[in-house]
Coordinates of N, CA, C and O in Angstrom, one line a residue:
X1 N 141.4 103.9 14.7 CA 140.8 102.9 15.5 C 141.9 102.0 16.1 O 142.8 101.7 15.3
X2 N 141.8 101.5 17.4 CA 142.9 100.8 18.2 C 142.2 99.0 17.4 O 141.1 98.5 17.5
X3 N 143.1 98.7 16.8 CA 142.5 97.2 16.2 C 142.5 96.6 17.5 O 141.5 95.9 17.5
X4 N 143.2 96.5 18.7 CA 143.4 95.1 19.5 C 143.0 95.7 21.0 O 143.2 96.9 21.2
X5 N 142.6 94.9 21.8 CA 142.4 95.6 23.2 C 143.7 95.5 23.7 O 144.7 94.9 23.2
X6 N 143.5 96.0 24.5 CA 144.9 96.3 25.9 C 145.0 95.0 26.7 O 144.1 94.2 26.5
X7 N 145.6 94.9 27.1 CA 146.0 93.6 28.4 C 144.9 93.1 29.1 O 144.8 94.0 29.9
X8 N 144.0 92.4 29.3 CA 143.2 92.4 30.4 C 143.9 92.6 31.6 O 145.1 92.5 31.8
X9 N 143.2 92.9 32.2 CA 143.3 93.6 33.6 C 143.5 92.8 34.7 O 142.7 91.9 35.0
X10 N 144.5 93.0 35.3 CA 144.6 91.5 36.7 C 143.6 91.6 37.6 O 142.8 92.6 37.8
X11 N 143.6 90.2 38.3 CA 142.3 89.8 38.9 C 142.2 90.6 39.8 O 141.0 90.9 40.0
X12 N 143.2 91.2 40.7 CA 143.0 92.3 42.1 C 142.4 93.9 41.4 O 141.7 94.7 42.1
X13 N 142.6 94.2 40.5 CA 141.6 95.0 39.6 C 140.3 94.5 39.6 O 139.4 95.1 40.3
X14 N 140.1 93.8 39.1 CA 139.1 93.3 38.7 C 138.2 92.6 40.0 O 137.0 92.8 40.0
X15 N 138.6 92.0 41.1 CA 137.9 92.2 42.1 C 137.4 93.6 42.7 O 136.3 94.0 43.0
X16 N 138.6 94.2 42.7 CA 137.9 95.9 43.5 C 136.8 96.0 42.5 O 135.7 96.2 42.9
X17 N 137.2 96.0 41.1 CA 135.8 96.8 40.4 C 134.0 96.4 41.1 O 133.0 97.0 41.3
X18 N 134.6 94.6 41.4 CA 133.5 94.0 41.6 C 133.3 94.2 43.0 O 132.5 93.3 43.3
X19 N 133.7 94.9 44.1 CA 133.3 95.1 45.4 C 133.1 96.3 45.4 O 132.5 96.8 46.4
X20 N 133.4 97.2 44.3 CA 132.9 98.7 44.4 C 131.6 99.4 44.4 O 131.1 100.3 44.9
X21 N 131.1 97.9 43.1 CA 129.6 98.1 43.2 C 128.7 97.5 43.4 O 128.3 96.8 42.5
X22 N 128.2 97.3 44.4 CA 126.9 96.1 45.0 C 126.4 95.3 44.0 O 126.5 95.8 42.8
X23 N 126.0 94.6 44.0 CA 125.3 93.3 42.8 C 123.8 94.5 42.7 O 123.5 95.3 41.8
X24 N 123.0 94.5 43.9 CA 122.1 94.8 43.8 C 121.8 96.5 42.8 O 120.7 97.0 42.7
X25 N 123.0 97.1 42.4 CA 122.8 98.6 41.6 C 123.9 97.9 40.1 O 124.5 98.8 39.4
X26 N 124.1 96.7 39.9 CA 124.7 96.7 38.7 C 123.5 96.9 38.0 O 122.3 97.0 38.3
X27 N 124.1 96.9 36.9 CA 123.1 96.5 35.4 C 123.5 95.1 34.9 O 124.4 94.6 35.5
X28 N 123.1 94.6 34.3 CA 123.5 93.3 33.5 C 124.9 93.7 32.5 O 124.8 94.5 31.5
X29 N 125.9 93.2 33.0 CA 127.5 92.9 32.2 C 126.5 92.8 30.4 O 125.5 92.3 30.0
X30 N 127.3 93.4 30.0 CA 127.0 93.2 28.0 C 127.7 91.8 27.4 O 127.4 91.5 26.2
X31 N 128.4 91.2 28.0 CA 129.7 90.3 27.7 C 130.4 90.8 26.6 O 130.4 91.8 26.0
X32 N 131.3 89.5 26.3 CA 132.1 90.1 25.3 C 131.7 90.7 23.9 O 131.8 91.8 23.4
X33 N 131.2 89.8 23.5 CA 130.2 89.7 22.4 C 129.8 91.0 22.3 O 130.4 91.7 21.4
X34 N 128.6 91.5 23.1 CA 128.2 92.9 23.2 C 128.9 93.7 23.1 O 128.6 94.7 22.5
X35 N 130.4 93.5 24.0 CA 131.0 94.9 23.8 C 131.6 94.9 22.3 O 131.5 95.8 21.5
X36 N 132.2 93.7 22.0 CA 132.7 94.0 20.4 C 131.7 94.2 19.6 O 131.9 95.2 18.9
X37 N 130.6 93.6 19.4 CA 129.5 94.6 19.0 C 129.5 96.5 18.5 O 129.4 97.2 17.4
X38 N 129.5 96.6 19.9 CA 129.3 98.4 20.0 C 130.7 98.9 19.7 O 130.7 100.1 19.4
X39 N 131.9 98.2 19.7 CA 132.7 98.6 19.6 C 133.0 98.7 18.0 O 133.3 99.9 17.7
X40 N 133.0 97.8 17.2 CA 132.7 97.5 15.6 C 131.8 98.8 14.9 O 131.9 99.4 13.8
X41 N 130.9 99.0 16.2 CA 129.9 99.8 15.3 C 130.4 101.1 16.0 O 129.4 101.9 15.9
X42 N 131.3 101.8 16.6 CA 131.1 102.9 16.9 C 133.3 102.9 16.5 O 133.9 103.8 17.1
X43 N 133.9 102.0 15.9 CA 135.2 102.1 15.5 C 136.2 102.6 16.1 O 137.1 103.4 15.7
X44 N 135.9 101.9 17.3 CA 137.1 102.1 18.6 C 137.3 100.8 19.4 O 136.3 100.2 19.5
X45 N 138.4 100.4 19.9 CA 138.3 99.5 21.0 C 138.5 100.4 22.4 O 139.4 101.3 22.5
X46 N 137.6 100.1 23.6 CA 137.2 100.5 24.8 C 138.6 100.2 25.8 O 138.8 99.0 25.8
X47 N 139.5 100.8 26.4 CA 140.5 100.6 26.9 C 140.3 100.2 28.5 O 139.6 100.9 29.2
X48 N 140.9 99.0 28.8 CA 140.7 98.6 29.9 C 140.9 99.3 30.9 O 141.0 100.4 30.4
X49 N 140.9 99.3 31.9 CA 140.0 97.8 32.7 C 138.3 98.2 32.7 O 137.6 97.6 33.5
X50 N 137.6 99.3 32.0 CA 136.9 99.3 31.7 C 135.7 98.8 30.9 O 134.5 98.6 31.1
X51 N 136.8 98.5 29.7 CA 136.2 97.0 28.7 C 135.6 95.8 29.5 O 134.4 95.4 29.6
X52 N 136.8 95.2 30.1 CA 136.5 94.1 31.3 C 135.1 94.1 31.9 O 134.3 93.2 32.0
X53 N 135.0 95.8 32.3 CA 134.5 96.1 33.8 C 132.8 95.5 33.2 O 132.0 94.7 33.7
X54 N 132.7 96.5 31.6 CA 130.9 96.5 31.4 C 130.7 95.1 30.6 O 129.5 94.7 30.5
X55 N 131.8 94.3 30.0 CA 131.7 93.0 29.3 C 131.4 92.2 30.8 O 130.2 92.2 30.9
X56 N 131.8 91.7 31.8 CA 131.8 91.0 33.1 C 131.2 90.8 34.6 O 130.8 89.9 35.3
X57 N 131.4 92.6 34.4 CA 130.9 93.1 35.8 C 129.7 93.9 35.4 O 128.7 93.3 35.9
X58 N 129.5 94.5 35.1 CA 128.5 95.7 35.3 C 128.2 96.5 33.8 O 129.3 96.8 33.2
X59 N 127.0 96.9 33.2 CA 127.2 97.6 32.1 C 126.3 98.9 33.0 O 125.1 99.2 32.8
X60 N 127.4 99.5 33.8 CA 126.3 100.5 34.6 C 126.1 100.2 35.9 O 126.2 99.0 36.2
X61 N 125.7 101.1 36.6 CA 125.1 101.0 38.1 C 124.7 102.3 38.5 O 125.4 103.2 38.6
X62 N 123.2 102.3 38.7 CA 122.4 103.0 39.5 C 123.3 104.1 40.9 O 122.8 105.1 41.4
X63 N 124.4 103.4 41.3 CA 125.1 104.1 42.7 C 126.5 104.0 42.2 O 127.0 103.0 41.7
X64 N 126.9 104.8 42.5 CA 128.9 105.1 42.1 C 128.9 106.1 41.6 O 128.1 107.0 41.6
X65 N 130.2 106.2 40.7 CA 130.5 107.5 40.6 C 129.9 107.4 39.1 O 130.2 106.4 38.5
X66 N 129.1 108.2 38.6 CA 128.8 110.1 38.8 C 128.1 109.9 40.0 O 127.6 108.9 40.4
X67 N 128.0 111.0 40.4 CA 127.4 111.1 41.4 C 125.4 111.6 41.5 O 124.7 111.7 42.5
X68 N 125.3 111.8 40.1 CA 124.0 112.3 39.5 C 123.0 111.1 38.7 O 122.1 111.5 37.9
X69 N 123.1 110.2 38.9 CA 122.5 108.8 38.6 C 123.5 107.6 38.6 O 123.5 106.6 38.0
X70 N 124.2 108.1 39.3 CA 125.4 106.6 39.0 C 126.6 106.6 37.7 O 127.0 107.6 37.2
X71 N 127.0 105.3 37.5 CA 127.8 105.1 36.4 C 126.8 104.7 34.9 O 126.4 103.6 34.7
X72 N 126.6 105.9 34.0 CA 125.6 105.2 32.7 C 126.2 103.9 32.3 O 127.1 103.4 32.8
X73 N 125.5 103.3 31.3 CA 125.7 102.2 30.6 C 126.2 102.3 29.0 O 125.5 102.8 28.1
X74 N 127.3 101.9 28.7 CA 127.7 102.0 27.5 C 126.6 102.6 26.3 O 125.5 102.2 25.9
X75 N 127.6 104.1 25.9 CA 126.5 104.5 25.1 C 125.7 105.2 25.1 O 125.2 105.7 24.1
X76 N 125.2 105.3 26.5 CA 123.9 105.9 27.2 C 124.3 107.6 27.4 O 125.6 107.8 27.3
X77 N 123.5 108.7 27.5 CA 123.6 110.2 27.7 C 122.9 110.1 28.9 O 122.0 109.3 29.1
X78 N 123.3 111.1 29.8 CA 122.5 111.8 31.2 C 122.2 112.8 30.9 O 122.9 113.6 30.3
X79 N 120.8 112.9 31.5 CA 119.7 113.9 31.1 C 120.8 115.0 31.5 O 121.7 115.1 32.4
X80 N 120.4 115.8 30.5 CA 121.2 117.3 30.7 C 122.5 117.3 29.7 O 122.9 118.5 29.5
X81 N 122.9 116.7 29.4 CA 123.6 116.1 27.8 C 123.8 117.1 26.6 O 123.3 116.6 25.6
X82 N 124.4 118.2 26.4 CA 123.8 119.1 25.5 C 124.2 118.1 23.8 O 125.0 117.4 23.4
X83 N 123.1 118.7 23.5 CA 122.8 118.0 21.9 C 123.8 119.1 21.0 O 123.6 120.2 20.6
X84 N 125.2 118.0 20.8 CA 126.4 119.0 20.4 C 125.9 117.7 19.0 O 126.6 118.2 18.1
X85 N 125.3 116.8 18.4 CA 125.8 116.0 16.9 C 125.9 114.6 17.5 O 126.2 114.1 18.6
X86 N 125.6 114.2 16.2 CA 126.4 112.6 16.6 C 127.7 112.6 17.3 O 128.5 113.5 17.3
X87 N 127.9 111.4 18.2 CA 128.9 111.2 18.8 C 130.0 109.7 17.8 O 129.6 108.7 17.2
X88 N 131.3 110.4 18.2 CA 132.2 109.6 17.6 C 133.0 109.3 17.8 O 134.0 109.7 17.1
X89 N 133.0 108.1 19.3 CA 134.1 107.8 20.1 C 135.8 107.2 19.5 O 136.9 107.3 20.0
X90 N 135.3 106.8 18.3 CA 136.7 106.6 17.3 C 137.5 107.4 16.8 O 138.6 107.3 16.3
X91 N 136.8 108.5 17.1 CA 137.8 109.5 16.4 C 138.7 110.5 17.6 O 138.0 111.2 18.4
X92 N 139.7 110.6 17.6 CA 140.6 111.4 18.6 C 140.1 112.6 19.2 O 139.8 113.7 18.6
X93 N 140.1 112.4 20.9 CA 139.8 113.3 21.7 C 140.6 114.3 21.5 O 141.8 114.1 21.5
X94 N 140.2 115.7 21.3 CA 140.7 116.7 20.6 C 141.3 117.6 21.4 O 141.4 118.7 21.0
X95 N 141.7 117.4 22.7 CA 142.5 118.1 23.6 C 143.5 116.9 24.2 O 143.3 115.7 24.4
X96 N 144.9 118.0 24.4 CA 146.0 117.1 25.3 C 146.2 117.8 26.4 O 147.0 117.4 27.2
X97 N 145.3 119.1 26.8 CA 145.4 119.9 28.3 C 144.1 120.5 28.9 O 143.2 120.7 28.0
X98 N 143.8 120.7 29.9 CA 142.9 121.4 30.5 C 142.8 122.7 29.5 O 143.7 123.4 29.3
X99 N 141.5 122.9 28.9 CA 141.1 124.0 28.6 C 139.8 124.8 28.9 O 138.8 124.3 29.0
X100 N 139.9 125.7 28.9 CA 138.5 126.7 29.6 C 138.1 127.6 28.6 O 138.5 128.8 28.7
X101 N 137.4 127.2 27.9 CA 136.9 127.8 26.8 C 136.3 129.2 27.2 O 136.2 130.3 26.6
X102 N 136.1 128.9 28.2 CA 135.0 130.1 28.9 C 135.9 131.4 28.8 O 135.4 132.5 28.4
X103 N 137.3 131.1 29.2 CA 138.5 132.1 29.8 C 139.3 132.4 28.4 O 140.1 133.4 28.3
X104 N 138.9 131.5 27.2 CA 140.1 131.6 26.1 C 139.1 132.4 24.7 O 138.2 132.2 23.9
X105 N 140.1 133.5 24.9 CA 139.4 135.1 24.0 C 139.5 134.4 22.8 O 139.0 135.2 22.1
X106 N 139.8 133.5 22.0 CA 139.5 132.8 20.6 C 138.2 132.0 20.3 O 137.8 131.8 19.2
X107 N 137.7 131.5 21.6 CA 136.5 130.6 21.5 C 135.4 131.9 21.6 O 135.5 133.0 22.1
X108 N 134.5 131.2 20.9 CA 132.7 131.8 21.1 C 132.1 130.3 21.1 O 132.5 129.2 20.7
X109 N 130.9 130.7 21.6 CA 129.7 129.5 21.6 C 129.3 128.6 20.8 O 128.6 127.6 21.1
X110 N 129.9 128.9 19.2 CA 129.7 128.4 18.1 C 131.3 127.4 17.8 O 131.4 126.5 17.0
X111 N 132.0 127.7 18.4 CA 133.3 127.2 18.4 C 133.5 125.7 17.9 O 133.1 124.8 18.6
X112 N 133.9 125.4 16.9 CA 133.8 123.9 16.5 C 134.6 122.8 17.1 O 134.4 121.6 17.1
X113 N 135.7 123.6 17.8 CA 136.5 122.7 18.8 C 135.9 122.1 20.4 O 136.5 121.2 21.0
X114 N 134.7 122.9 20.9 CA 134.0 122.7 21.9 C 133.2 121.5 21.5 O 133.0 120.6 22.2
X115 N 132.8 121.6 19.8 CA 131.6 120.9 20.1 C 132.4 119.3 19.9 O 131.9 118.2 20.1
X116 N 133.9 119.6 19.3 CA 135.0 118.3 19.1 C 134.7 117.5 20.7 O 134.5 116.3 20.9
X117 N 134.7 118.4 21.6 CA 135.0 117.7 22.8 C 134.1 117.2 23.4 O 134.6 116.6 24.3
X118 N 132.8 117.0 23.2 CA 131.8 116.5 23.4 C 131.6 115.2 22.6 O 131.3 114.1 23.1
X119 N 131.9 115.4 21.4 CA 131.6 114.3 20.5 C 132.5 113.6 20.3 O 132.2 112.4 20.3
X120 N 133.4 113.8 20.3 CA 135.0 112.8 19.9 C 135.6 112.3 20.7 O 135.7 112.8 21.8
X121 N 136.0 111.1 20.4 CA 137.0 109.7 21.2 C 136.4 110.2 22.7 O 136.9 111.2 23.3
X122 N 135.4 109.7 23.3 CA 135.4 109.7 24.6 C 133.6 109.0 24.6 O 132.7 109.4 23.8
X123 N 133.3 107.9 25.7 CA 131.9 107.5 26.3 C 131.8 108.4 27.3 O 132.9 109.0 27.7
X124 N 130.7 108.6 27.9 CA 129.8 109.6 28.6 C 130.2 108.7 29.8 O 130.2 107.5 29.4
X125 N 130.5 108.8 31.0 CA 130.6 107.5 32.5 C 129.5 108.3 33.1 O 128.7 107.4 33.3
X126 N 129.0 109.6 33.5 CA 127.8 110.3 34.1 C 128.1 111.8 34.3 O 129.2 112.3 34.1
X127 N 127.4 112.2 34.6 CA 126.7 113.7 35.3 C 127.7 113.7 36.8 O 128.2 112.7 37.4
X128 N 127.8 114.8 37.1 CA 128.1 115.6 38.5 C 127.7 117.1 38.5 O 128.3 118.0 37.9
X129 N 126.9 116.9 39.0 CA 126.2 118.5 39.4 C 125.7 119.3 38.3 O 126.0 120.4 38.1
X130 N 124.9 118.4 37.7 CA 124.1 119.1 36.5 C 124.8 119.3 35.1 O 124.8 118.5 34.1
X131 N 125.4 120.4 35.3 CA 126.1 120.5 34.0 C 127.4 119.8 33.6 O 127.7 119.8 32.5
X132 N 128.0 119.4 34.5 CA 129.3 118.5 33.9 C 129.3 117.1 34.0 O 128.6 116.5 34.8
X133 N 130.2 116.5 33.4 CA 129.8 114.8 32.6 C 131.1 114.7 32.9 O 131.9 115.6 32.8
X134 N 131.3 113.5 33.2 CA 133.0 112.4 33.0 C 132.9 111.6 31.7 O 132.0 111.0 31.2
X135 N 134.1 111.8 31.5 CA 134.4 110.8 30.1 C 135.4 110.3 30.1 O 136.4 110.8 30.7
X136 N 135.4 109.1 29.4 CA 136.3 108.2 29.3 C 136.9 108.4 27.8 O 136.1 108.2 26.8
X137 N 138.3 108.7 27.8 CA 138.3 109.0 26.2 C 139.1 107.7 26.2 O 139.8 107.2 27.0
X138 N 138.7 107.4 25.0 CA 138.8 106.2 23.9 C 139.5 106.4 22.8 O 139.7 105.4 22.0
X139 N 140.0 107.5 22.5 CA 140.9 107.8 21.5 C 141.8 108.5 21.4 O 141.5 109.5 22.1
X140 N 142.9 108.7 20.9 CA 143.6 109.6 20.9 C 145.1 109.6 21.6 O 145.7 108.6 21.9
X141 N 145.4 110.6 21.8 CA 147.0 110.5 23.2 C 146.4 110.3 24.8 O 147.1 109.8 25.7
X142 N 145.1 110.7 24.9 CA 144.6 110.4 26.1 C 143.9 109.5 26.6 O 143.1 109.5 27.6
X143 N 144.1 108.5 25.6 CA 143.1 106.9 25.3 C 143.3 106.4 27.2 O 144.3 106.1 27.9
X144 N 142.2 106.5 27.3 CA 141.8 106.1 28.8 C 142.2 106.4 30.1 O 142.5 105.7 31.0
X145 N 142.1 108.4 29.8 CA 141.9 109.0 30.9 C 140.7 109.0 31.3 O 139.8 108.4 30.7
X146 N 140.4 109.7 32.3 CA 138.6 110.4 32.6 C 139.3 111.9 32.7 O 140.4 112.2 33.3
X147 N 138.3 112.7 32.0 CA 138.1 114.2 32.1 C 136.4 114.1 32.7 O 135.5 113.3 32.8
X148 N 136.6 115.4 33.0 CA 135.3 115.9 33.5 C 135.2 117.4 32.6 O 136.0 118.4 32.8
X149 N 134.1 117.3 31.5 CA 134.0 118.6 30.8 C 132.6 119.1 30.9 O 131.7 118.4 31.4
X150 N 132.3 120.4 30.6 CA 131.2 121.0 31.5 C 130.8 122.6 30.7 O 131.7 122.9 29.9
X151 N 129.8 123.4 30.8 CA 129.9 123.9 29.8 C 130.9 125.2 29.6 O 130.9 126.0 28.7
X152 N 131.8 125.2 30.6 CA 132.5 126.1 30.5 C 133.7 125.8 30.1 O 134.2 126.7 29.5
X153 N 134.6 124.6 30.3 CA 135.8 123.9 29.6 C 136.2 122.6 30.3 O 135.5 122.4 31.3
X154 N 137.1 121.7 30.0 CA 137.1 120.1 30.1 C 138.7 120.2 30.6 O 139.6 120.9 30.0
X155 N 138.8 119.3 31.7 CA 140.2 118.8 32.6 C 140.2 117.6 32.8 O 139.1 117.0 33.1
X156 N 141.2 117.0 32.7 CA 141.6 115.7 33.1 C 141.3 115.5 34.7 O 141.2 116.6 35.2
X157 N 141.2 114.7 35.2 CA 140.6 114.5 36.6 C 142.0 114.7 37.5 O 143.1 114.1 37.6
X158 N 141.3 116.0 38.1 CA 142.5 116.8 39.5 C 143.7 116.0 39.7 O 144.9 116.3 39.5
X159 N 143.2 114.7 40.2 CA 144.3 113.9 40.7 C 144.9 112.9 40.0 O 144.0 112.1 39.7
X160 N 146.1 112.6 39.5 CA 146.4 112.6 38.8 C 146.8 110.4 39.7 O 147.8 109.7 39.5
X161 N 146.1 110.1 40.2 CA 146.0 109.0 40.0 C 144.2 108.0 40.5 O 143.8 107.0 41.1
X162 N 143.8 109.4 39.8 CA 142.4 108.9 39.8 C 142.1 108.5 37.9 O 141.3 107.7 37.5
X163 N 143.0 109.4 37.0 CA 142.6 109.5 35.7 C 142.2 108.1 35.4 O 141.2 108.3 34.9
X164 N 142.5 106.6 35.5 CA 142.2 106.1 34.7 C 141.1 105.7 35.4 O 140.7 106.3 36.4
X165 N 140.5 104.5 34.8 CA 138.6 104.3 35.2 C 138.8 103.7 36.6 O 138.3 104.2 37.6
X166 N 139.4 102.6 36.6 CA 139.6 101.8 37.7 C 140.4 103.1 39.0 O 140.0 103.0 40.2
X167 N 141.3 103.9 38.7 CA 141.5 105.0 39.8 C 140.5 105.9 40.0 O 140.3 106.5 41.1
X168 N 139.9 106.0 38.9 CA 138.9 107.2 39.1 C 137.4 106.4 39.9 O 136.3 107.1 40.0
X169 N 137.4 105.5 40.3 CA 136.2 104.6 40.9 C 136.8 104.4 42.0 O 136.1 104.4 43.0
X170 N 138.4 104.1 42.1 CA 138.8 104.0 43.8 C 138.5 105.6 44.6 O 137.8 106.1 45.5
X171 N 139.2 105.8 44.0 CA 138.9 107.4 44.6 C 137.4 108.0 44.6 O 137.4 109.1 45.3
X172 N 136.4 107.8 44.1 CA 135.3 107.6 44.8 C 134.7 107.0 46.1 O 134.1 107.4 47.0
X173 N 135.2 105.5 45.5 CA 134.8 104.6 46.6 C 135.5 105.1 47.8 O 134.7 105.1 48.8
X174 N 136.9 105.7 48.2 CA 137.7 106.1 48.8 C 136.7 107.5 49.6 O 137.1 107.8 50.8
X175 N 135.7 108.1 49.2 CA 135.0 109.3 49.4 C 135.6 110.5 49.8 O 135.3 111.3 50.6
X176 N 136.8 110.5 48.9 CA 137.8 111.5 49.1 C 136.5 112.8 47.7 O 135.6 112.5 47.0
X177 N 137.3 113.9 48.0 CA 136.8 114.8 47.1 C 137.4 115.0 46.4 O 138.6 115.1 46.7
X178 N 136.8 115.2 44.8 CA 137.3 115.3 43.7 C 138.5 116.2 43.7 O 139.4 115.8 43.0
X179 N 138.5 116.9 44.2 CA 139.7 118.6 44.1 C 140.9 118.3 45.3 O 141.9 119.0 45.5
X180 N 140.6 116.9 46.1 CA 141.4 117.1 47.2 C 142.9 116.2 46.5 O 143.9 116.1 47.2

């Protein structure tokens, strides 16, 4: 577990976050309180500027990125979610590279490392195109990338300065495409 948060995030962060998403598709900010809350109880601290984002600005929004109901709310699963076990964002995201389980002659369906990746060091951010989810991992060597994993295997986000939350929301807002 990270005992201490990260830096808060400077104010020109922290405005884009807040012009990215209309007032009218936030959710209600959790504040601090709330997030150390969830954070106590699930034995991780949330790495910025995303901490910031759902304690201040928004715990969620209806429009942004995912592109399949928006950005969830701390905690929350999007329908289509496969029921891999309790989740346990404390504990270390179990990949340091793009893997494709699908393509790797050692995995089968029952593979206990797949079901690592679903459940370990990472919150759910949403859906894109049914079967694949973005995550924000929270733990590990990749403590506050976004991957996008899916049921055939899990990548760090294409571009390599979209990975963190606040890049990975410009480059939405940006309406560039994910692969470009």
């Amino acid at each position: 577990m990270t005992i201490t948060p990260d830096h808060r995030p400077d104010e020109a962060t922290l405005d884009f976050l807040r012009s990215a998403f209309a007032p009218e598709w936030r959710e209600p900010a959790l504040g601090h309180d709330g997030v150390a809350a969830w954070e106590a109880e699930n034995r991780v601290t949330l790495p910025e500027p995303y901490r910031t984002f759902i304690a201040e600005i928004s715990n969620g929004s209806g429009l942004g990125p995912a592109e399949d109901g928006g950005l969830q709310p701390l905690g929350w699963l999007p329908s289509g979610w496969p029921d891999m076990g309790l989740r346990h964002p404390g504990k270390p995201f179990p990949l340091d590279e793009a893997w494709a389980w699908e393509d790797d002659e050692t995995a089968d369906a029952d593979d206990p490392r797949i079901d690592a990746v679903f459940t370990r060091g990472s919150v759910v951010l949403g859906a894109e195109d049914g079967p694949s989810f973005w995550l924000l991992v929270t733990a590990g060597p990749r403590r506050g990338e976004v991957w996008m994993v899916s049921d055939v295997g899990a990548i760090p986000v294409p571009n390599a300065d979209a990975r963190s939350f606040d890049g990975w929301v410009r480059h939405w807002h940006s309406g560039n495409d994910w692969l470009a």
